[in-house]
Coordinates of C-alpha atoms in Angstrom, one line a residue:
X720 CA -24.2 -34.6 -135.4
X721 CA -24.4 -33.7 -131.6
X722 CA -27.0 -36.3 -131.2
X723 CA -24.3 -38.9 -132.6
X724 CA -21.9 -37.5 -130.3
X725 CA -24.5 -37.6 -127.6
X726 CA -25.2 -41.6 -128.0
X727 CA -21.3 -41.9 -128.0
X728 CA -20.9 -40.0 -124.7
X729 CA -23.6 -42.2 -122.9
X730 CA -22.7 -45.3 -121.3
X731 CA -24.8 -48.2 -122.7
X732 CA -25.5 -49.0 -119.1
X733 CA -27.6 -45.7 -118.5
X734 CA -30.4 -47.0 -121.1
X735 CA -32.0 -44.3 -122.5
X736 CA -30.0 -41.1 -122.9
X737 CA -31.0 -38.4 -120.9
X738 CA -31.1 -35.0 -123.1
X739 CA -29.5 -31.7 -121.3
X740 CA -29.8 -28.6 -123.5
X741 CA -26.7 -27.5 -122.3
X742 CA -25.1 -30.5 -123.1
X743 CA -26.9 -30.8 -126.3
X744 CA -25.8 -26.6 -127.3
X745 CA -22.2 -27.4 -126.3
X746 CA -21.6 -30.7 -128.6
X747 CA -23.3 -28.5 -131.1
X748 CA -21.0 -26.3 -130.6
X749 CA -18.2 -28.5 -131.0
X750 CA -19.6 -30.2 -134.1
X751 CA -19.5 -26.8 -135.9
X752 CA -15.6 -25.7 -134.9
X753 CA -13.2 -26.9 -137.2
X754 CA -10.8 -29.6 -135.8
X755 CA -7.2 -27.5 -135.7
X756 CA -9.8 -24.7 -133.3
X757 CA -10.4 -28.1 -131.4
X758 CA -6.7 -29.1 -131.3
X759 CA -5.1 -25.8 -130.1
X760 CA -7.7 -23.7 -128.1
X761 CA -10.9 -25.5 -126.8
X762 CA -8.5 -27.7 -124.7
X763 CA -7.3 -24.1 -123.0
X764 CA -10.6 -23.1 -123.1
X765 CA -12.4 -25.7 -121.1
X766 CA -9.6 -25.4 -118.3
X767 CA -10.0 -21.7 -117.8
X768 CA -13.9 -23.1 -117.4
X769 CA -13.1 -25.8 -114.8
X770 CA -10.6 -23.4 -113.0
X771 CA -13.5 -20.3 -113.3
X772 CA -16.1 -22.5 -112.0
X773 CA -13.8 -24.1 -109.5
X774 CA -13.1 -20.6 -108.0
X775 CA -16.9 -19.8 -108.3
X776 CA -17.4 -22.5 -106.2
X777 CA -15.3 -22.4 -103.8
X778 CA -16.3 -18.3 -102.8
X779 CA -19.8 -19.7 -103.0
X780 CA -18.9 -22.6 -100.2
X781 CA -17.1 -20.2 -98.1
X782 CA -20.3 -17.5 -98.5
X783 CA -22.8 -19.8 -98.2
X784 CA -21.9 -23.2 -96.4
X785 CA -23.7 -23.0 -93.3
X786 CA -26.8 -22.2 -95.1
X787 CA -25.8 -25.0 -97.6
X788 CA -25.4 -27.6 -94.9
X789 CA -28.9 -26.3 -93.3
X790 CA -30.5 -27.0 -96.5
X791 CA -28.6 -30.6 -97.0
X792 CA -30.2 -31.4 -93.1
X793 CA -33.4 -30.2 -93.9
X794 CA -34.1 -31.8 -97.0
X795 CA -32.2 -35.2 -95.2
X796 CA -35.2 -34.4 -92.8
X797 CA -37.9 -34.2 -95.6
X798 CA -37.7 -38.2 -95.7
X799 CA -39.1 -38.1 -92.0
X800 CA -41.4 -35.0 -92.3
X801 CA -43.3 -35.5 -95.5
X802 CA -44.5 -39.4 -94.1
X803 CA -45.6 -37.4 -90.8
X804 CA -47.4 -34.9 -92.7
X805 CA -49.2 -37.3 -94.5
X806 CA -50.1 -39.0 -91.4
X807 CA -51.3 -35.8 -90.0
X808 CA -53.4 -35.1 -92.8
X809 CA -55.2 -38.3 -93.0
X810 CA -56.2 -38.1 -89.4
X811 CA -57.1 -34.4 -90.2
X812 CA -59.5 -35.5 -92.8
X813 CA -60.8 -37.9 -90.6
X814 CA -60.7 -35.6 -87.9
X815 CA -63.6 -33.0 -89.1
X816 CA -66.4 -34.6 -89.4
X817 CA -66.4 -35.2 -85.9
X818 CA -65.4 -32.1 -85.0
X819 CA -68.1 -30.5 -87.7
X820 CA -70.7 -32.7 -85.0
X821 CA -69.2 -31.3 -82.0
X822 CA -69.9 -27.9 -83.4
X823 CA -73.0 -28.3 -84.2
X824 CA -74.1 -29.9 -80.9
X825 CA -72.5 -27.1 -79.2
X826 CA -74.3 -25.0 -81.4
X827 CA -77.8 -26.7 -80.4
X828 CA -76.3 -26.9 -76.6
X829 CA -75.9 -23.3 -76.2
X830 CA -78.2 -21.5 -78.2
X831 CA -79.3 -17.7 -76.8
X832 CA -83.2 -19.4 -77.0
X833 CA -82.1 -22.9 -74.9
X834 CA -82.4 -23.8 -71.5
X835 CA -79.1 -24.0 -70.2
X836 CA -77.8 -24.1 -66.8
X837 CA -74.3 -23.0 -67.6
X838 CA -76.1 -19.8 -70.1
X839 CA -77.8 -18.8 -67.0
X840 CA -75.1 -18.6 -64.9
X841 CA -73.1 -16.7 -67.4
X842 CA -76.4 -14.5 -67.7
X843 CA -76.8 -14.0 -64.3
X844 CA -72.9 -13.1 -63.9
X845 CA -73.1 -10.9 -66.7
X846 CA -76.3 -8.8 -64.9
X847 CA -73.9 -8.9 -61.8
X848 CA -71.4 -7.4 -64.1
X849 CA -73.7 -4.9 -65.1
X850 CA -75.1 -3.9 -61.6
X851 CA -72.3 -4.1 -59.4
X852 CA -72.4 -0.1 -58.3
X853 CA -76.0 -1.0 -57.7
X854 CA -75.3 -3.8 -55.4
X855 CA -72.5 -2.2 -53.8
X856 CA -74.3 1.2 -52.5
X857 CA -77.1 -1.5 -51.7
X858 CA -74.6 -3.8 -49.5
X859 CA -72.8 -0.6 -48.3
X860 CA -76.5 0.6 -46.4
X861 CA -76.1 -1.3 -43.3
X862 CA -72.8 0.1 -42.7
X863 CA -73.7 3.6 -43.8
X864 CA -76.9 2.8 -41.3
X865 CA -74.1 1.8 -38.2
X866 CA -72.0 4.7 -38.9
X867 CA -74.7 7.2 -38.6
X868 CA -76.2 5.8 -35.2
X869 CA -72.7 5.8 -33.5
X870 CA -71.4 9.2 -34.3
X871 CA -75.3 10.3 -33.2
X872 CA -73.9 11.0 -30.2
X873 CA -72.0 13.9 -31.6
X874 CA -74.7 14.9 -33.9
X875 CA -77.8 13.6 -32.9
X876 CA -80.4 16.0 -35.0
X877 CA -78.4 15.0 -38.3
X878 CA -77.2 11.5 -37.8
X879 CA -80.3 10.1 -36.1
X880 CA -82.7 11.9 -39.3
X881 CA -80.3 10.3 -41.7
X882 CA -80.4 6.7 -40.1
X883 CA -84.3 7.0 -39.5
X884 CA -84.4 7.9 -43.5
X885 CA -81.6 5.1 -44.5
X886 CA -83.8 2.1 -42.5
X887 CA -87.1 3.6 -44.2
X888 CA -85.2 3.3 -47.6
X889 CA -84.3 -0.5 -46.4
X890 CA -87.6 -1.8 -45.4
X891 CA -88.7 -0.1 -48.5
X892 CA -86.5 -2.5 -50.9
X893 CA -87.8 -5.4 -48.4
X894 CA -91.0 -4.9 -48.9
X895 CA -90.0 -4.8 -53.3
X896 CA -87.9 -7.5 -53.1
X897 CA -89.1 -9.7 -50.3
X898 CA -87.9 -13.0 -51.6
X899 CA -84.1 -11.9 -52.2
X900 CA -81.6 -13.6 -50.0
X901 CA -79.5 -10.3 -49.9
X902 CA -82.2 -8.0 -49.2
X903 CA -83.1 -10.3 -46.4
X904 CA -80.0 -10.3 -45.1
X905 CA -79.5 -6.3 -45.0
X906 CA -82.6 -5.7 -43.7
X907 CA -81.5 -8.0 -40.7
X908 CA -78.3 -6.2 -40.1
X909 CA -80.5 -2.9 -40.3
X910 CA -82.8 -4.3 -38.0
X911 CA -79.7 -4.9 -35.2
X912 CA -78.8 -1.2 -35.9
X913 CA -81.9 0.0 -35.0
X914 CA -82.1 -2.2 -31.8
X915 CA -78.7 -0.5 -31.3
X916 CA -80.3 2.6 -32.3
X917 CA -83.0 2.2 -30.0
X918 CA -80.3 1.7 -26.8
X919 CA -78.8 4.9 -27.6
X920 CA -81.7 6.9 -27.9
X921 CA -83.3 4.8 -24.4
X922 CA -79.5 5.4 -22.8
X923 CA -79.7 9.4 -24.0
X924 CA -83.2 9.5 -21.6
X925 CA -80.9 8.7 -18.7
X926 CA -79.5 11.4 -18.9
X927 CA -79.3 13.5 -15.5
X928 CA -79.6 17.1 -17.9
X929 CA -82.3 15.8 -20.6
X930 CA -83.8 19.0 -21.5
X931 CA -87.0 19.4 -22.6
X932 CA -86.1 19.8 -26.8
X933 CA -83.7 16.6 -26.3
X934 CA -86.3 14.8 -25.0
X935 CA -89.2 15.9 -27.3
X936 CA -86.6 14.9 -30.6
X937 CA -85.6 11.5 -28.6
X938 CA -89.5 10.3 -28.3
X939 CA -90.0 11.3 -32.0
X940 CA -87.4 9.0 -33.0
X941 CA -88.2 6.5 -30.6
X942 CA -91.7 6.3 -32.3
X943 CA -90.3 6.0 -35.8
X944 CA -87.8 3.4 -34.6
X945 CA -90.1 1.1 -31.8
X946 CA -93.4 2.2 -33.3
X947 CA -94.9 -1.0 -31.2
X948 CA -94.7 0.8 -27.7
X949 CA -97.1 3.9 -28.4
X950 CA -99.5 2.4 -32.1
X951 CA -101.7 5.2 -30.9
X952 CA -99.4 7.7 -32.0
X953 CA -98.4 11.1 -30.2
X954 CA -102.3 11.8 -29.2
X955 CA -102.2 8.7 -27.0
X956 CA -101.7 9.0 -23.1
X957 CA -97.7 7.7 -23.9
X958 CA -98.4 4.4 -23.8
X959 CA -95.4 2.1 -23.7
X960 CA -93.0 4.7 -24.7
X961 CA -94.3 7.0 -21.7
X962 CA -93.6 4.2 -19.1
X963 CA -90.8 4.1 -20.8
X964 CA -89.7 7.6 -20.3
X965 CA -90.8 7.1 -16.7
X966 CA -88.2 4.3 -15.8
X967 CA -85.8 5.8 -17.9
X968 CA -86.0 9.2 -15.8
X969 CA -86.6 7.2 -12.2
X970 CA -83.6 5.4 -12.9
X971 CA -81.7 9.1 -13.1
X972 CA -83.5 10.0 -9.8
X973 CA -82.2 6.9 -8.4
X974 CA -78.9 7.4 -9.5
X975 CA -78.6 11.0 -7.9
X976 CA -80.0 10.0 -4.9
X977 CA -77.8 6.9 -4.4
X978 CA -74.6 9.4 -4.9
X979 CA -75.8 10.6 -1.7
X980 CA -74.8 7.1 -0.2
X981 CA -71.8 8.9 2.1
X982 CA -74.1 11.3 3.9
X983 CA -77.3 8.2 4.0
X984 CA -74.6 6.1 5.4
X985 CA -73.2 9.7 8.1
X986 CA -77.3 9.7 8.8
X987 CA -77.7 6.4 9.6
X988 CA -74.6 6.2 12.5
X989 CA -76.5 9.3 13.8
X990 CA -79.4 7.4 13.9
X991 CA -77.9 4.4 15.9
X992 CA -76.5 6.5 18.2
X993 CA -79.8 8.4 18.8
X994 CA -81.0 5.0 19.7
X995 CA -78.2 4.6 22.2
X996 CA -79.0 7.7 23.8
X997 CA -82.3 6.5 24.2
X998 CA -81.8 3.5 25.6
X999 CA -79.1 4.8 28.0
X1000 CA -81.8 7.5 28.9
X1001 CA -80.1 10.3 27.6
X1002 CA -80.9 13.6 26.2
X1003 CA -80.1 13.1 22.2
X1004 CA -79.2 16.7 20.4
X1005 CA -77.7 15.8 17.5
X1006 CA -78.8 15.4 13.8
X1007 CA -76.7 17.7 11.8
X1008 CA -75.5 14.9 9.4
X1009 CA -78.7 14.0 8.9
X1010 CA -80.1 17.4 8.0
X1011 CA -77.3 17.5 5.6
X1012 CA -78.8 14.4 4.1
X1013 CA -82.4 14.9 3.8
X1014 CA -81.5 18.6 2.6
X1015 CA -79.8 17.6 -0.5
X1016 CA -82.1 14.6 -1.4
X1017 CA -85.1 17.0 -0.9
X1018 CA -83.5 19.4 -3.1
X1019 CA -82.7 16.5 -5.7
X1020 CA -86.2 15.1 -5.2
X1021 CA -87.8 18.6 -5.6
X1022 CA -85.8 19.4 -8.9
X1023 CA -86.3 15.6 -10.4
X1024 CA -89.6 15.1 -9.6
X1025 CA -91.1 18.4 -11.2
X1026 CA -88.7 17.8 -14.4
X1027 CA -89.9 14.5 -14.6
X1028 CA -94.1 15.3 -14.4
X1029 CA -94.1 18.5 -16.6
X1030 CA -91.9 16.8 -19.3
X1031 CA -93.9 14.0 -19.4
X1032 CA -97.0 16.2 -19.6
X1033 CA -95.9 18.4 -22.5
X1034 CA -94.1 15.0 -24.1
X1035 CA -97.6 13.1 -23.8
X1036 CA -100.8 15.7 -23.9
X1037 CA -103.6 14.2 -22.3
X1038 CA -106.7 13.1 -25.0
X1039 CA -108.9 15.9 -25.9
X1040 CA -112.7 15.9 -24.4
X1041 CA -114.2 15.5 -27.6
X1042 CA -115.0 12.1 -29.0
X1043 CA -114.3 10.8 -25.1
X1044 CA -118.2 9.4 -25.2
X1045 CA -117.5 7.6 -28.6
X1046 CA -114.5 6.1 -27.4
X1047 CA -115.9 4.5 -24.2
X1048 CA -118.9 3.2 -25.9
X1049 CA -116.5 1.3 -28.4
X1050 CA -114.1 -0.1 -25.7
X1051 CA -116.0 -1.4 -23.2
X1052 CA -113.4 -2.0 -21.2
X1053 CA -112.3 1.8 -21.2
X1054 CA -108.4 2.8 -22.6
X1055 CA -105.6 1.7 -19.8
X1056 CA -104.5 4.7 -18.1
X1057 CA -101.7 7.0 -18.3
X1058 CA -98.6 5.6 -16.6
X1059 CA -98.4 9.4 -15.2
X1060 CA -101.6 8.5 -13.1
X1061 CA -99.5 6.6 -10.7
X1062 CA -96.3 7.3 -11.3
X1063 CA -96.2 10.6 -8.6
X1064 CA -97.8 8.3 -5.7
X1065 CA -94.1 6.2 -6.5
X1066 CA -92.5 9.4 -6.2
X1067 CA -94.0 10.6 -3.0
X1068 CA -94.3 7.0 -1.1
X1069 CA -90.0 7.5 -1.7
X1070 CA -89.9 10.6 0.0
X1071 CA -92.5 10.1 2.8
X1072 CA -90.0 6.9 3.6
X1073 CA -87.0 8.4 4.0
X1074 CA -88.8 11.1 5.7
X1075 CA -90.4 8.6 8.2
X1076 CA -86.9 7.0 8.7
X1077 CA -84.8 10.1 9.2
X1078 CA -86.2 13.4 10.1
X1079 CA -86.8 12.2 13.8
X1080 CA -83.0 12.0 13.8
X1081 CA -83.2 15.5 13.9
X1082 CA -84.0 17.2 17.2
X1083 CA -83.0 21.1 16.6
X1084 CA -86.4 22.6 16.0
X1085 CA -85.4 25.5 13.3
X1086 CA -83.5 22.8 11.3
X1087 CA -86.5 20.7 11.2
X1088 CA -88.5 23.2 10.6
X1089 CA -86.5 24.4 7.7
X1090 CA -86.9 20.8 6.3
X1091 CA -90.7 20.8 6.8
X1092 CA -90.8 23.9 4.8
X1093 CA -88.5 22.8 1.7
X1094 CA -90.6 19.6 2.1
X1095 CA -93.9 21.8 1.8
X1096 CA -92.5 23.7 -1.0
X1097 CA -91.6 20.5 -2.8
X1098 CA -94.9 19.5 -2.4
X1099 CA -96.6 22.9 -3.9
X1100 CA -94.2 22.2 -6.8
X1101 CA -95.6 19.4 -7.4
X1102 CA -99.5 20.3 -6.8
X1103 CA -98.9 22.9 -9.7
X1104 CA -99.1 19.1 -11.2
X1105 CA -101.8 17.6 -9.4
X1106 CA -99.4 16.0 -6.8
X1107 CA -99.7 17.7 -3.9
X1108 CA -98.6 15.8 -0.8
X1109 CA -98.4 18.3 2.0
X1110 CA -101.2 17.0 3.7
X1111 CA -98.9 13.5 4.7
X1112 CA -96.3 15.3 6.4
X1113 CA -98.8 15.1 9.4
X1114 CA -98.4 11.2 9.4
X1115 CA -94.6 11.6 10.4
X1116 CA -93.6 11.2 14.1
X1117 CA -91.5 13.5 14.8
X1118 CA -92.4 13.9 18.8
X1119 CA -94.6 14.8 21.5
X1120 CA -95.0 18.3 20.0
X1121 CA -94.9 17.9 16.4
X1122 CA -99.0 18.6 16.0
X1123 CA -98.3 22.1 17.2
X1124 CA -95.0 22.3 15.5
X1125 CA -96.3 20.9 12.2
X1126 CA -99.4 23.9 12.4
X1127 CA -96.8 26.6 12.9
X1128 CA -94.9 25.5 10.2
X1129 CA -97.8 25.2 7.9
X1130 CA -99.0 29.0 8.6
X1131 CA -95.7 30.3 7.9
X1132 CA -95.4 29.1 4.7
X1133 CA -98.9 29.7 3.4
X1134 CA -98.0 33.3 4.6
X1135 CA -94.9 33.2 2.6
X1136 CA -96.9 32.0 -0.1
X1137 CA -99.7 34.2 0.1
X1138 CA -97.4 36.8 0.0
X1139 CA -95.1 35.5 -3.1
X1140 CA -98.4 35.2 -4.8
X1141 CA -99.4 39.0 -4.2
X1142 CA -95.9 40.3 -5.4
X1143 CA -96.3 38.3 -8.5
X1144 CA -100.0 39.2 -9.0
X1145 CA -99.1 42.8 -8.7
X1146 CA -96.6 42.8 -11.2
X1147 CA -98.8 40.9 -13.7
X1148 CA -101.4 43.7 -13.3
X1149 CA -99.1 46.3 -13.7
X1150 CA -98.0 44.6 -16.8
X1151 CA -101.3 44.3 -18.2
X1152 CA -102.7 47.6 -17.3
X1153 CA -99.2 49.1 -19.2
X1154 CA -100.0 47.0 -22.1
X1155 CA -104.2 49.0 -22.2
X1156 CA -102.4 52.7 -21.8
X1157 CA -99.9 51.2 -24.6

């Protein structure tokens, strides 16, 4: 029966009939109710429906409508989308077998075992990774190297050991690594802080109060750092680097002498107007100016010229006697000599100048002969060393009577002398002979 009603219900345009359950349980339904139920209350029945469902719908478009009309433009947008989709899948699908190729060239490209200029640059950046505290104490040496050699003026002992110890550790990574660019490179910025080093340590033996210990620790770095100027070592005869030491302490000489410009320059205006007084045949008493001068640069010279002889002896020891014989038969030509073996004769042709030059300036006969004796001690000073020059003072024209003058002068001071030696050879005997009943 609700079949029957169902083909009666579809318009003959529609074809086939299209079965809904629901529609098929409710003309069931209304096949089994007996016609007055279907007269009086299914009419009511269906409108309380329509108005029920009407209500339902409305709360349900005033809940829900925006996300209704989201899902009407979304599935208007499905007509669009689901073409594009299947566009983009097609060129997907013909998409990865290339890209399967790319991968597996990239695969072969840059394999761990190929030869790959790109893999070694990522290799060697990742070692520099790896190693870059290394390299930056390593980069940080030549400035660690300048920092020590200027604040060695402050502390020399410390500063100078430590910079002597950083350029050893340099040339030793040179020598490892001789082909690397950067090791080059640091070992040539060491090399200028040694030169810089060096000037320091040549400036510091200028100095006008170099004592003994300071020069001593200055030659043993100067050896470490200019090893070319004594190869020989400390048993040589100095070498370059005691030539060096020389200059370096002539130079300070100089210097002190030429601060006595201002009484050289008082000296010479008494020397021009001794000449005056000569030619105007006058009687010429003056010379106190230049006593003052020659006083002072004796005492300079004296002072200097001893400090300068027994440092350089006890700095350079002369070769020992032994082994002498064998060294002349293998050099021919003998070793040069000791720069010390002319060096005094310097010395002394300065002062027998500017003796020859100014002391006849001086006329008052105890004043020069208070010069003649500083000049004689100076001269036993430096005979302690080999160097004594008293014998030249006799070349200087000081007048008619400077023979007898010069012999008087002599006698008193080898009397003084004589006597200085017998006060100290009395105390040393009196030492000793405490020392026996001791």
């Amino acid at each position: 029966m609700a079949d029957l009603l169902q083909e009666l219900l579809s318009a003959p345009s529609h074809g086939t009939p299209h079965t809904d359950p629901v529609a098929m349980e409710y003309l069931a339904n209304l096949a089994s109710m007996p016609l007055s139920q279907l007269e009086s209350s299914e009419q009511h029945s269906l409108a309380q429906s329509s108005h029920s469902l009407l209500l339902s719908l409305q709360a349900l478009s005033k809940r829900s409508h925006k996300s209704i009309i989201t899902s009407a433009a979304h599935h208007s947008n499905l007509r669009t989308a689901l073409p594009t989709l299947a566009t983009s899948a097609t060129d997907l699908t013909s998409a990865i077998p290339r890209l399967d190729n790319e991968a597996v060239r990239f695969s072969t490209t840059y394999h761990k075992t190929g030869d790959n200029e790109i893999l070694n640059a990522r290799k060697s950046a990742l070692l520099l990774s790896r190693n870059v505290e290394r390299l930056v104490d390593v980069l940080d040496l030549p400035t660690l190297l300048s920092t020590a050699i200027t604040t060695g003026a402050s502390a020399p002992a410390a500063n100078y050991s430590s910079a002597l110890d950083l350029n050893a550790h340099i040339r030793r990574l040179h020598g490892l690594y001789a082909e690397s660019p950067l090791i080059t490179s640091i070992s040539s910025q060491a090399d200028e802080a040694m030169q810089a080093m060096a000037k320091n340590l040549i400036s510091s033996l200028r100095a006008p109060n170099l004592k003994l210990v300071s020069a001593l620790r200055t030659i043993s770095w100067l050896r470490r750092v200019v090893p070319d100027l004594d190869p020989t070592g400390a048993s040589s005869n100095g070498g370059g680097l005691g030539a060096l030491f020389l200059v370096c302490r002539l130079s300070t000489l100089m210097n002190m002498l030429a601060a006595l410009e201002p009484l050289r320059e008082l000296a010479e205006q008494e020397k021009v107007r001794q000449q005056q007084h000569i030619q105007n045949g006058s009687a010429w008493s003056g010379g106190q100016q230049t006593e003052r001068y020659l006083k002072r640069y004796i005492e300079i010279f004296r002072e200097q010229s001893f400090a300068i002889v027994s440092m350089f002896r006890s700095i350079f020891p002369p070769h020992p006697n032994k082994g002498s014989s064998t060294g002349s038969e293998q050099d021919p030509l003998q070793p040069i000599p000791s720069a010390l073996s002319t060096f005094p004769f310097h010395l002394i042709e300065m002062l027998m100048e500017t003796l020859r030059i100014y002391l006849p300036s001086v006329k008052d006969q105890p004043s020069r002969d208070s010069l003649l004796t500083q000049v004689l001690y100076c001269a036993g000073s430096l005979g302690r060393l080999g160097g004594d020059f008293g014998i030249l003072l006799a070349t200087i024209d000081v007048g008619d009577e400077a023979e007898d003058e010069w012999v008087e002068v002599v006698k008193r001071h080898r009397l003084m002398a004589g006597r200085l030696e017998s006060i100290v050879g009395g105390k040393d005997k009196g030492a000793q002979e405490a020392m026996v009943k001791a």
